PDB file of C-alpha atoms in Angstrom:
ATOM      1  CA  MET C   1      -3.197  13.381 -57.817  1.00 57.00           C
ATOM      2  CA  ASP C   2      -6.159  11.253 -56.731  1.00 76.00           C
ATOM      3  CA  ASN C   3      -8.868  12.165 -54.215  1.00 81.00           C
ATOM      4  CA  LEU C   4      -7.124  10.376 -51.342  1.00 81.00           C
ATOM      5  CA  ASP C   5      -3.914  12.355 -51.936  1.00 86.00           C
ATOM      6  CA  LYS C   6      -5.916  15.602 -52.033  1.00 90.00           C
ATOM      7  CA  HIS C   7      -7.705  14.611 -48.834  1.00 84.00           C
ATOM      8  CA  ASN C   8      -4.388  13.857 -47.064  1.00 89.00           C
ATOM      9  CA  GLU C   9      -2.861  17.117 -48.304  1.00 93.00           C
ATOM     10  CA  ARG C  10      -5.886  19.129 -47.146  1.00 92.00           C
ATOM     11  CA  ILE C  11      -5.620  17.602 -43.662  1.00 92.00           C
ATOM     12  CA  ALA C  12      -1.869  18.300 -43.490  1.00 91.00           C
ATOM     13  CA  LYS C  13      -2.352  21.984 -44.360  1.00 95.00           C
ATOM     14  CA  MET C  14      -5.322  22.560 -42.038  1.00 95.00           C
ATOM     15  CA  THR C  15      -4.379  24.558 -38.951  1.00 97.00           C
ATOM     16  CA  PHE C  16      -4.973  23.147 -35.505  1.00 97.00           C
ATOM     17  CA  ALA C  17      -6.173  26.610 -34.392  1.00 97.00           C
ATOM     18  CA  THR C  18      -9.164  26.382 -36.767  1.00 97.00           C
ATOM     19  CA  VAL C  19     -10.261  22.955 -35.572  1.00 97.00           C
ATOM     20  CA  TYR C  20      -9.594  23.465 -31.846  1.00 98.00           C
ATOM     21  CA  PRO C  21     -12.653  25.726 -31.211  1.00 98.00           C
ATOM     22  CA  LEU C  22     -14.812  23.106 -32.950  1.00 97.00           C
ATOM     23  CA  TYR C  23     -13.452  20.433 -30.594  1.00 98.00           C
ATOM     24  CA  ILE C  24     -14.276  22.644 -27.597  1.00 98.00           C
ATOM     25  CA  ALA C  25     -17.795  23.361 -28.865  1.00 98.00           C
ATOM     26  CA  LYS C  26     -18.409  19.671 -29.516  1.00 97.00           C
ATOM     27  CA  VAL C  27     -17.390  18.486 -26.046  1.00 97.00           C
ATOM     28  CA  GLU C  28     -18.985  21.385 -24.151  1.00 97.00           C
ATOM     29  CA  LYS C  29     -22.282  20.851 -25.984  1.00 97.00           C
ATOM     30  CA  LYS C  30     -22.268  17.356 -24.431  1.00 96.00           C
ATOM     31  CA  ASN C  31     -21.437  18.649 -20.925  1.00 96.00           C
ATOM     32  CA  ARG C  32     -17.754  17.744 -21.017  1.00 97.00           C
ATOM     33  CA  THR C  33     -15.067  20.311 -20.210  1.00 97.00           C
ATOM     34  CA  LYS C  34     -12.199  22.060 -21.940  1.00 97.00           C
ATOM     35  CA  GLU C  35      -9.959  20.575 -19.218  1.00 97.00           C
ATOM     36  CA  GLU C  36     -11.051  17.058 -20.186  1.00 98.00           C
ATOM     37  CA  LEU C  37     -10.364  17.897 -23.829  1.00 98.00           C
ATOM     38  CA  HIS C  38      -6.875  19.084 -22.876  1.00 98.00           C
ATOM     39  CA  GLN C  39      -6.308  15.886 -20.901  1.00 98.00           C
ATOM     40  CA  VAL C  40      -7.189  13.829 -23.982  1.00 98.00           C
ATOM     41  CA  ILE C  41      -4.952  15.942 -26.258  1.00 98.00           C
ATOM     42  CA  GLU C  42      -2.075  15.711 -23.776  1.00 98.00           C
ATOM     43  CA  TRP C  43      -2.457  11.932 -23.533  1.00 98.00           C
ATOM     44  CA  LEU C  44      -2.227  11.589 -27.319  1.00 98.00           C
ATOM     45  CA  THR C  45       0.428  14.226 -28.082  1.00 98.00           C
ATOM     46  CA  GLY C  46       2.304  15.007 -24.866  1.00 98.00           C
ATOM     47  CA  PHE C  47       1.405  18.723 -25.193  1.00 98.00           C
ATOM     48  CA  ASN C  48       0.602  20.463 -21.905  1.00 97.00           C
ATOM     49  CA  ASN C  49      -1.728  23.491 -21.733  1.00 96.00           C
ATOM     50  CA  GLU C  50       1.112  25.975 -22.239  1.00 97.00           C
ATOM     51  CA  LYS C  51       2.444  24.196 -25.352  1.00 98.00           C
ATOM     52  CA  LEU C  52      -1.087  23.838 -26.719  1.00 97.00           C
ATOM     53  CA  LYS C  53      -1.691  27.567 -26.328  1.00 97.00           C
ATOM     54  CA  GLU C  54       1.628  28.280 -28.090  1.00 98.00           C
ATOM     55  CA  LEU C  55       0.744  26.011 -31.043  1.00 97.00           C
ATOM     56  CA  ILE C  56      -2.676  27.657 -31.367  1.00 97.00           C
ATOM     57  CA  THR C  57      -1.151  31.150 -31.279  1.00 97.00           C
ATOM     58  CA  GLU C  58       1.403  30.146 -33.935  1.00 98.00           C
ATOM     59  CA  LYS C  59      -1.434  28.733 -36.079  1.00 97.00           C
ATOM     60  CA  VAL C  60       0.556  25.579 -36.847  1.00 98.00           C
ATOM     61  CA  THR C  61      -0.714  23.114 -39.430  1.00 97.00           C
ATOM     62  CA  PHE C  62      -1.660  19.597 -38.387  1.00 97.00           C
ATOM     63  CA  GLU C  63       1.535  18.498 -40.121  1.00 97.00           C
ATOM     64  CA  THR C  64       3.661  20.656 -37.788  1.00 97.00           C
ATOM     65  CA  PHE C  65       1.432  19.851 -34.810  1.00 98.00           C
ATOM     66  CA  PHE C  66       2.037  16.119 -35.112  1.00 98.00           C
ATOM     67  CA  GLN C  67       5.715  16.525 -36.081  1.00 97.00           C
ATOM     68  CA  GLN C  68       6.228  18.194 -32.699  1.00 97.00           C
ATOM     69  CA  ALA C  69       4.082  15.684 -30.804  1.00 98.00           C
ATOM     70  CA  SER C  70       5.322  12.680 -28.837  1.00 97.00           C
ATOM     71  CA  LEU C  71       2.583  10.280 -29.849  1.00 97.00           C
ATOM     72  CA  ASN C  72       1.402   8.033 -27.042  1.00 97.00           C
ATOM     73  CA  PRO C  73       2.633   4.457 -27.576  1.00 97.00           C
ATOM     74  CA  ASN C  74      -0.964   3.254 -26.989  1.00 97.00           C
ATOM     75  CA  ALA C  75      -2.345   5.399 -29.839  1.00 97.00           C
ATOM     76  CA  PRO C  76      -2.661   2.347 -32.143  1.00 96.00           C
ATOM     77  CA  LEU C  77      -5.266   1.022 -29.686  1.00 96.00           C
ATOM     78  CA  ILE C  78      -7.581   3.762 -31.023  1.00 97.00           C
ATOM     79  CA  THR C  79      -9.705   1.921 -33.558  1.00 96.00           C
ATOM     80  CA  GLY C  80     -13.072   2.239 -35.200  1.00 95.00           C
ATOM     81  CA  VAL C  81     -14.660   4.430 -37.836  1.00 94.00           C
ATOM     82  CA  ILE C  82     -14.386   8.215 -37.963  1.00 91.00           C
ATOM     83  CA  CYS C  83     -15.556  10.392 -40.842  1.00 82.00           C
ATOM     84  CA  GLY C  84     -16.275   7.242 -42.850  1.00 87.00           C
ATOM     85  CA  TYR C  85     -12.741   5.867 -42.523  1.00 87.00           C
ATOM     86  CA  ARG C  86     -11.623   2.868 -40.456  1.00 95.00           C
ATOM     87  CA  ILE C  87      -8.758   4.370 -38.438  1.00 96.00           C
ATOM     88  CA  GLU C  88      -6.590   1.259 -38.338  1.00 95.00           C
ATOM     89  CA  GLU C  89      -6.700   1.017 -42.154  1.00 95.00           C
ATOM     90  CA  ILE C  90      -5.595   4.599 -42.908  1.00 95.00           C
ATOM     91  CA  GLU C  91      -2.233   4.362 -44.666  1.00 94.00           C
ATOM     92  CA  ASN C  92      -1.093   7.992 -44.423  1.00 95.00           C
ATOM     93  CA  PRO C  93       0.496   8.362 -40.938  1.00 96.00           C
ATOM     94  CA  LEU C  94      -0.463  12.034 -40.512  1.00 96.00           C
ATOM     95  CA  THR C  95      -4.064  11.488 -41.559  1.00 95.00           C
ATOM     96  CA  GLN C  96      -4.229   8.540 -39.155  1.00 97.00           C
ATOM     97  CA  GLN C  97      -2.897  10.681 -36.290  1.00 97.00           C
ATOM     98  CA  VAL C  98      -5.447  13.423 -36.980  1.00 97.00           C
ATOM     99  CA  ARG C  99      -8.186  10.781 -37.023  1.00 96.00           C
ATOM    100  CA  TYR C 100      -6.897   9.412 -33.687  1.00 97.00           C
ATOM    101  CA  LEU C 101      -7.490  12.871 -32.242  1.00 98.00           C
ATOM    102  CA  ASP C 102     -10.909  13.158 -33.887  1.00 96.00           C
ATOM    103  CA  LYS C 103     -11.911   9.766 -32.478  1.00 97.00           C
ATOM    104  CA  LEU C 104     -10.807  10.686 -28.945  1.00 98.00           C
ATOM    105  CA  VAL C 105     -12.790  13.943 -29.120  1.00 98.00           C
ATOM    106  CA  ASP C 106     -15.828  11.986 -30.351  1.00 96.00           C
ATOM    107  CA  GLU C 107     -15.525   9.502 -27.499  1.00 97.00           C
ATOM    108  CA  LEU C 108     -15.259  12.357 -24.995  1.00 98.00           C
ATOM    109  CA  ALA C 109     -18.329  14.054 -26.460  1.00 97.00           C
ATOM    110  CA  LYS C 110     -20.265  10.781 -26.369  1.00 96.00           C
ATOM    111  CA  GLY C 111     -19.721  10.556 -22.612  1.00 96.00           C
ATOM    112  CA  ARG C 112     -17.276   7.668 -22.605  1.00 96.00           C
ATOM    113  CA  LYS C 113     -15.378   7.239 -19.337  1.00 96.00           C
ATOM    114  CA  MET C 114     -11.961   8.904 -19.312  1.00 96.00           C
ATOM    115  CA  GLU C 115     -10.081   5.687 -18.451  1.00 95.00           C
ATOM    116  CA  LYS C 116     -11.577   4.047 -21.570  1.00 96.00           C
ATOM    117  CA  ILE C 117     -10.760   7.062 -23.762  1.00 97.00           C
ATOM    118  CA  LEU C 118      -7.158   7.075 -22.503  1.00 96.00           C
ATOM    119  CA  ARG C 119      -6.857   3.350 -23.186  1.00 93.00           C
ATOM    120  CA  SER C 120      -5.876   2.587 -19.563  1.00 80.00           C
TER     121      SER C 120
END
């Protein structure tokens, strides 16, 4: 198994509940709100607040999280570099979806306008 496979496997097994508080801290540190974060997550995945809370309580992995998601058809419009990887060139679909979410959270934290983040 090469490093890329290990990286993809590690992402798949990571729980959303462990990363979620980091997302909140990141956006709140930049004067954005938990509600805005939820709006971004709902746009990408289709999960409302209630479903999000349920997935966090169940401590689902990112693999399960994105299996249950209804990915926004405009998600491929999310491009650029995140964590040293060009999103549009990531071959593993799950890793790409996680990086979509990471990129949206980054854009929110950087103060980008919501209509730009949501690719409207």
